[in-house]
């Protein structure tokens, strides 16, 4: 099968509104490489210094705070539109313009407009101030199917393969998830499969030290062999969850995309049926590029879940709507801060309320 070619370009974002919300060839038999003892860096970086007042906030408050940029865009562009007056074609045209000049995308924009128009007709709405609630309900209907928490109790070990482009937040996500899984009473093992970057291995070792989790790593080793060793170790030791990091790549890097397919096949060889979850980590700041990444990685690997990170630093939260329309893959987690507890399961209702409150 010929690989699809995706060209991902970094685009200059236009003014955003909230939405900004809102076969296989048989692989060569891998030769397991004897695991070398993990050597932690002599100097482990300190955890980020966090404001105590921020730490004391509830999750709802942190979510609202983290989405403040997206929410401010919403208020700025929609306050005039929904300020009162007759619902007519001009109002719909202006709303369409707001959506199209954001990262919601053409398909999701049309979906939301059609939904809103149907609600206006069914509920006999006449004042455009009533469109605010109609928009919230249309978003809720679009995003709710993505609200499917990750269930790790179906297999032991449960193998999670994490992928994404460099800088998306894979290693940080692994560290935060390791902490959460341990809080649930589950044992965790981390495989440092990004053997191309020493910094990635070191960062995972730091997370492993903080969480008292063993990290399987080798300097310059074959990524597939490192993860193969980790899965076999987890099987032998009765570990509950294995998280396998992979090298960051753009879908245009065809040789690396083939390499990650090899990693996926080797995991299945070590434990038939694994990986049980393929998590794609996305940087929310990339807007529509995130949608293209979802399409490309899903075509290559069959992505089963998404992690949307760095929502606290962007006004592009609306990319979630574009993803929901393009590829409704479950959003397992969203990240709204640097604190280890600032990665939580996606809840569509909480998300929308934080954007409109």
Coordinates of C-alpha atoms in Angstrom, one line a residue:
X1 CA 0.0 0.0 0.0
X2 CA 1.4 3.4 -0.9
X3 CA 1.8 5.7 2.0
X4 CA -0.2 8.9 2.0
X5 CA 1.9 12.1 1.9
X6 CA 0.9 14.9 4.1
X7 CA 2.5 18.3 4.0
X8 CA 2.1 20.1 7.2
X9 CA 2.8 23.8 7.1
X10 CA 2.9 26.2 10.0
X11 CA 0.3 28.9 9.3
X12 CA -0.1 32.4 10.7
X13 CA -3.2 32.2 12.7
X14 CA -6.0 34.6 11.9
X15 CA -7.9 36.3 14.7
X16 CA -9.5 33.6 16.7
X17 CA -12.7 33.3 18.5
X18 CA -13.1 31.0 21.4
X19 CA -13.3 27.9 19.5
X20 CA -10.4 28.3 19.0
X21 CA -12.0 26.0 21.5
X22 CA -13.3 25.2 21.3
X23 CA 0.3 -6.6 4.8
X24 CA 1.8 -5.6 6.8
X25 CA 5.2 -6.9 5.8
X26 CA 6.4 -9.4 8.3
X27 CA 9.0 -7.6 10.3
X28 CA 12.4 -8.9 10.9
X29 CA 12.6 -10.7 14.1
X30 CA 14.0 -8.2 16.6
X31 CA 17.0 -9.2 18.6
X32 CA 16.4 -8.2 22.2
X33 CA 19.3 -6.1 23.5
X34 CA 20.3 -6.8 27.1
X35 CA 19.0 -4.1 29.3
X36 CA 21.7 -1.9 30.8
X37 CA 21.1 -0.5 34.3
X38 CA 19.4 2.8 34.1
X39 CA 21.8 5.6 35.1
X40 CA 20.1 8.7 36.3
X41 CA 21.6 12.1 35.6
X42 CA 23.8 13.2 38.4
X43 CA 21.8 16.4 38.6
X44 CA 18.1 16.1 38.5
X45 CA 16.3 19.3 37.6
X46 CA 13.9 20.7 40.2
X47 CA 10.2 20.3 39.6
X48 CA 8.6 23.6 38.3
X49 CA 8.0 26.1 41.1
X50 CA 4.3 26.6 41.1
X51 CA 2.2 29.4 42.7
X52 CA 0.6 28.0 45.8
X53 CA -2.6 29.8 45.1
X54 CA -2.8 28.1 41.7
X55 CA -2.2 24.7 43.3
X56 CA -5.1 25.3 45.6
X57 CA -7.6 26.0 42.8
X58 CA -10.2 23.4 42.0
X59 CA -10.1 21.6 38.7
X60 CA -13.0 23.7 37.4
X61 CA -11.2 26.9 38.3
X62 CA -8.0 25.7 36.7
X63 CA -9.8 24.7 33.6
X64 CA -11.5 28.1 33.4
X65 CA -8.2 29.8 34.1
X66 CA -6.4 27.7 31.5
X67 CA -8.9 28.5 28.8
X68 CA -8.9 32.2 29.6
X69 CA -7.3 33.1 26.3
X70 CA -9.8 31.2 24.3
X71 CA -12.7 32.5 26.3
X72 CA -11.5 36.1 25.9
X73 CA -11.5 35.6 22.1
X74 CA -15.0 34.3 22.4
X75 CA -16.2 37.3 24.4
X76 CA -14.4 39.8 22.2
X77 CA -15.9 38.6 18.9
X78 CA -19.3 37.4 19.9
X79 CA -20.4 40.0 22.5
X80 CA -21.6 42.3 19.7
X81 CA -23.0 39.5 17.6
X82 CA -25.1 38.1 20.4
X83 CA -26.0 41.5 21.9
X84 CA -29.6 41.6 20.9
X85 CA -31.5 42.1 17.6
X86 CA -33.2 40.0 15.0
X87 CA -31.9 36.7 13.8
X88 CA -31.4 37.0 10.1
X89 CA -29.0 36.1 7.3
X90 CA -26.6 38.8 8.3
X91 CA -26.2 37.3 11.7
X92 CA -25.6 33.8 10.3
X93 CA -23.1 35.3 7.8
X94 CA -21.2 37.1 10.6
X95 CA -21.1 34.0 12.8
X96 CA -19.9 31.9 9.8
X97 CA -17.1 34.4 9.3
X98 CA -16.0 34.2 12.9
X99 CA -15.9 30.4 12.7
X100 CA -14.1 30.3 9.4
X101 CA -11.4 32.8 10.5
X102 CA -10.8 30.6 13.5
X103 CA -9.4 27.1 13.7
X104 CA -12.8 25.4 13.6
X105 CA -12.5 24.5 9.9
X106 CA -15.0 24.5 7.1
X107 CA -16.7 21.2 7.8
X108 CA -17.2 21.9 11.5
X109 CA -18.4 25.4 10.8
X110 CA -21.0 24.2 8.4
X111 CA -22.0 21.5 10.9
X112 CA -22.5 24.0 13.8
X113 CA -24.3 26.5 11.6
X114 CA -26.8 23.9 10.4
X115 CA -27.3 22.7 14.0
X116 CA -28.0 26.3 15.2
X117 CA -30.4 27.0 12.4
X118 CA -32.3 23.9 13.2
X119 CA -32.5 24.8 16.8
X120 CA -33.7 28.3 15.9
X121 CA -36.5 26.8 13.8
X122 CA -37.5 24.1 16.3
X123 CA -37.5 26.5 19.3
X124 CA -38.9 29.5 17.4
X125 CA -36.0 31.7 18.5
X126 CA -36.1 35.3 17.2
X127 CA -33.5 37.3 19.2
X128 CA -29.9 36.8 18.4
X129 CA -29.0 36.9 22.1
X130 CA -30.6 33.4 22.2
X131 CA -28.0 32.1 19.8
X132 CA -25.4 31.9 22.6
X133 CA -27.2 29.0 24.3
X134 CA -27.9 27.4 20.9
X135 CA -24.2 27.6 20.1
X136 CA -23.3 26.0 23.5
X137 CA -25.8 23.1 22.8
X138 CA -24.5 22.6 19.3
X139 CA -20.9 22.4 20.6
X140 CA -22.0 20.0 23.3
X141 CA -23.6 17.7 20.8
X142 CA -20.5 17.8 18.6
X143 CA -17.9 17.2 21.4
X144 CA -19.7 14.7 23.7
X145 CA -18.8 11.7 21.5
X146 CA -15.1 12.5 22.2
X147 CA -15.6 12.1 25.9
X148 CA -14.4 8.5 26.5
X149 CA -12.0 8.0 29.4
X150 CA -9.1 5.6 29.0
X151 CA -9.8 2.2 30.6
X152 CA -6.6 0.3 31.4
X153 CA -8.0 -2.7 33.2
X154 CA -8.7 -4.8 30.1
X155 CA -5.2 -6.3 29.8
X156 CA -2.1 -6.9 32.0
X157 CA 0.2 -5.4 31.1
X158 CA -1.8 -2.7 29.4
X159 CA 0.5 -1.2 26.8
X160 CA 0.2 2.4 25.8
X161 CA 2.2 3.7 22.8
X162 CA 2.6 7.5 22.7
X163 CA 3.4 9.3 19.5
X164 CA 3.4 12.8 18.1
X165 CA 5.7 15.5 16.7
X166 CA 8.6 16.9 18.7
X167 CA 7.6 19.4 21.3
X168 CA 4.0 18.3 21.6
X169 CA 4.5 17.2 25.2
X170 CA 4.9 13.4 25.0
X171 CA 7.4 13.0 27.8
X172 CA 5.7 15.4 30.1
X173 CA 2.4 13.6 29.4
X174 CA 4.1 10.2 30.3
X175 CA 5.3 11.6 33.6
X176 CA 1.9 13.0 34.6
X177 CA 0.1 9.8 33.6
X178 CA 2.6 7.7 35.5
X179 CA 1.8 9.7 38.6
X180 CA -2.0 9.3 38.0
X181 CA -1.8 5.5 37.4
X182 CA 0.2 5.0 40.6
X183 CA -2.3 7.0 42.5
X184 CA -4.8 4.5 41.3
X185 CA -2.7 1.7 42.8
X186 CA -1.3 0.5 39.5
X187 CA 2.4 -0.4 38.8
X188 CA 4.0 1.3 35.9
X189 CA 7.0 0.8 33.6
X190 CA 8.3 3.4 31.1
X191 CA 10.1 2.5 27.8
X192 CA 12.3 5.3 26.5
X193 CA 11.7 4.5 22.8
X194 CA 13.0 7.9 21.6
X195 CA 16.5 6.8 21.2
X196 CA 17.3 9.6 18.8
X197 CA 17.3 12.3 21.5
X198 CA 19.3 12.1 24.6
X199 CA 17.2 14.9 26.2
X200 CA 14.1 12.8 25.8
X201 CA 15.7 9.9 27.6
X202 CA 17.0 12.1 30.4
X203 CA 13.6 13.8 30.9
X204 CA 11.9 10.4 31.2
X205 CA 14.6 9.3 33.7
X206 CA 13.8 12.4 35.8
X207 CA 10.1 11.6 35.7
X208 CA 10.9 8.0 36.6
X209 CA 12.9 9.2 39.6
X210 CA 10.2 11.5 40.8
X211 CA 7.5 8.8 40.5
X212 CA 9.7 5.9 41.6
X213 CA 9.1 4.2 38.2
X214 CA 11.6 2.1 36.4
X215 CA 12.6 3.4 33.0
X216 CA 14.0 1.0 30.3
X217 CA 16.5 3.0 28.2
X218 CA 19.6 2.5 26.1
X219 CA 21.9 5.0 24.6
X220 CA 21.5 4.9 20.8
X221 CA 19.7 1.6 20.9
X222 CA 17.1 0.4 18.4
X223 CA 13.7 1.9 19.5
X224 CA 11.8 -1.3 18.7
X225 CA 14.3 -3.4 20.7
X226 CA 14.1 -1.1 23.7
X227 CA 10.3 -1.3 23.8
X228 CA 10.4 -5.1 23.1
X229 CA 12.6 -5.5 26.2
X230 CA 10.3 -3.3 28.3
X231 CA 7.1 -5.3 27.4
X232 CA 8.8 -8.6 28.1
X233 CA 10.1 -7.2 31.4
X234 CA 6.6 -6.0 32.3
X235 CA 5.2 -9.5 31.6
X236 CA 7.8 -11.2 33.7
X237 CA 7.3 -8.8 36.7
X238 CA 3.5 -8.5 36.6
X239 CA 3.5 -4.8 35.8
X240 CA 0.1 -3.3 35.2
X241 CA 0.9 -0.6 32.6
X242 CA 3.7 0.0 30.1
X243 CA 4.0 3.4 28.5
X244 CA 6.2 3.5 25.4
X245 CA 7.6 6.8 24.2
X246 CA 8.5 7.1 20.5
X247 CA 10.6 9.5 18.5
X248 CA 8.9 12.8 17.5
X249 CA 8.3 13.0 13.7
X250 CA 6.3 14.9 11.1
X251 CA 4.1 12.7 8.9
X252 CA 6.1 14.0 5.9
X253 CA 9.1 12.1 7.2
X254 CA 8.2 8.8 5.5
X255 CA 11.2 6.9 6.7
X256 CA 10.4 7.7 10.3
X257 CA 6.7 6.9 9.9
X258 CA 7.7 3.5 8.6
X259 CA 10.0 3.2 11.7
X260 CA 7.1 3.8 14.0
X261 CA 5.0 1.2 12.2
X262 CA 7.9 -1.2 12.9
X263 CA 7.7 -0.3 16.6
X264 CA 4.0 -1.0 16.6
X265 CA 4.5 -4.4 14.9
X266 CA 7.3 -5.4 17.4
X267 CA 5.0 -4.5 20.4
X268 CA 2.4 -6.9 18.9
X269 CA 5.1 -9.6 18.6
X270 CA 6.1 -9.1 22.2
X271 CA 2.5 -9.2 23.4
X272 CA -0.1 -10.2 20.8
X273 CA -2.9 -7.6 20.6
X274 CA -0.7 -4.8 21.9
X275 CA -0.4 -1.8 21.9
X276 CA -3.8 -1.6 23.5
X277 CA -3.9 2.2 23.2
X278 CA -2.1 4.4 20.6
X279 CA -2.1 7.9 22.1
X280 CA -1.4 10.9 19.9
X281 CA -0.2 13.9 21.8
X282 CA -1.1 17.2 20.2
X283 CA 0.0 20.8 21.0
X284 CA -3.1 22.9 21.1
X285 CA -1.1 25.9 19.9
X286 CA -0.7 24.4 16.4
X287 CA -4.4 25.0 15.5
X288 CA -5.4 23.4 12.2
X289 CA -2.1 21.7 11.9
X290 CA -3.3 19.5 14.8
X291 CA -6.1 18.3 12.6
X292 CA -3.7 17.3 9.9
X293 CA -1.5 15.5 12.4
X294 CA -4.6 13.5 13.6
X295 CA -5.4 12.5 10.1
X296 CA -1.9 11.5 9.2
X297 CA -1.0 9.5 12.4
X298 CA -4.4 7.9 12.4
X299 CA -3.9 6.7 8.8
X300 CA -0.5 5.3 9.7
X301 CA -1.1 3.8 13.1
X302 CA -4.8 3.7 13.9
X303 CA -4.8 6.2 16.7
X304 CA -7.2 5.2 19.5
X305 CA -7.0 8.3 21.7
X306 CA -5.8 11.9 21.8
X307 CA -4.1 14.1 24.4
X308 CA -4.5 17.8 23.8
X309 CA -1.7 19.6 25.7
X310 CA -0.9 23.2 26.4
X311 CA -4.4 24.5 26.3
X312 CA -3.4 27.1 29.0
X313 CA -1.1 28.9 26.5
X314 CA -3.3 29.2 23.5
X315 CA -6.5 30.9 22.2
X316 CA -7.0 28.0 19.8
X317 CA -9.1 25.7 22.0
X318 CA -11.6 25.6 19.1
X319 CA -9.5 23.1 17.3
X320 CA -11.3 20.5 19.3
X321 CA -14.4 21.2 17.2
X322 CA -12.4 20.7 14.0
X323 CA -11.0 17.4 15.3
X324 CA -14.5 16.2 16.3
X325 CA -15.8 16.8 12.8
X326 CA -12.8 15.5 10.9
X327 CA -11.8 12.4 13.0
X328 CA -14.0 11.9 16.1
X329 CA -11.2 10.0 18.0
X330 CA -11.7 10.1 21.8
X331 CA -9.9 12.9 23.6
X332 CA -8.6 10.9 26.6
X333 CA -6.9 13.9 28.4
X334 CA -6.4 17.6 28.2
X335 CA -3.7 19.6 29.8
X336 CA -4.2 23.1 31.2
X337 CA -1.1 23.8 33.2
X338 CA 2.4 22.7 34.3
X339 CA 1.3 21.1 37.6
X340 CA 1.4 17.3 37.7
X341 CA -2.3 17.3 38.4
X342 CA -3.2 19.6 35.4
X343 CA -3.7 16.7 33.1
X344 CA -7.3 15.4 33.4
X345 CA -9.8 13.3 31.4
X346 CA -11.7 15.3 28.8
X347 CA -15.2 16.3 29.9
X348 CA -17.2 18.1 27.1
X349 CA -19.7 19.8 29.4
X350 CA -17.0 21.1 31.8
X351 CA -14.9 22.3 28.8
X352 CA -17.7 24.2 27.3
X353 CA -18.9 25.8 30.6
X354 CA -15.3 26.9 31.2
X355 CA -15.3 28.6 27.8
X356 CA -18.6 30.4 28.3
X357 CA -18.4 31.3 32.0

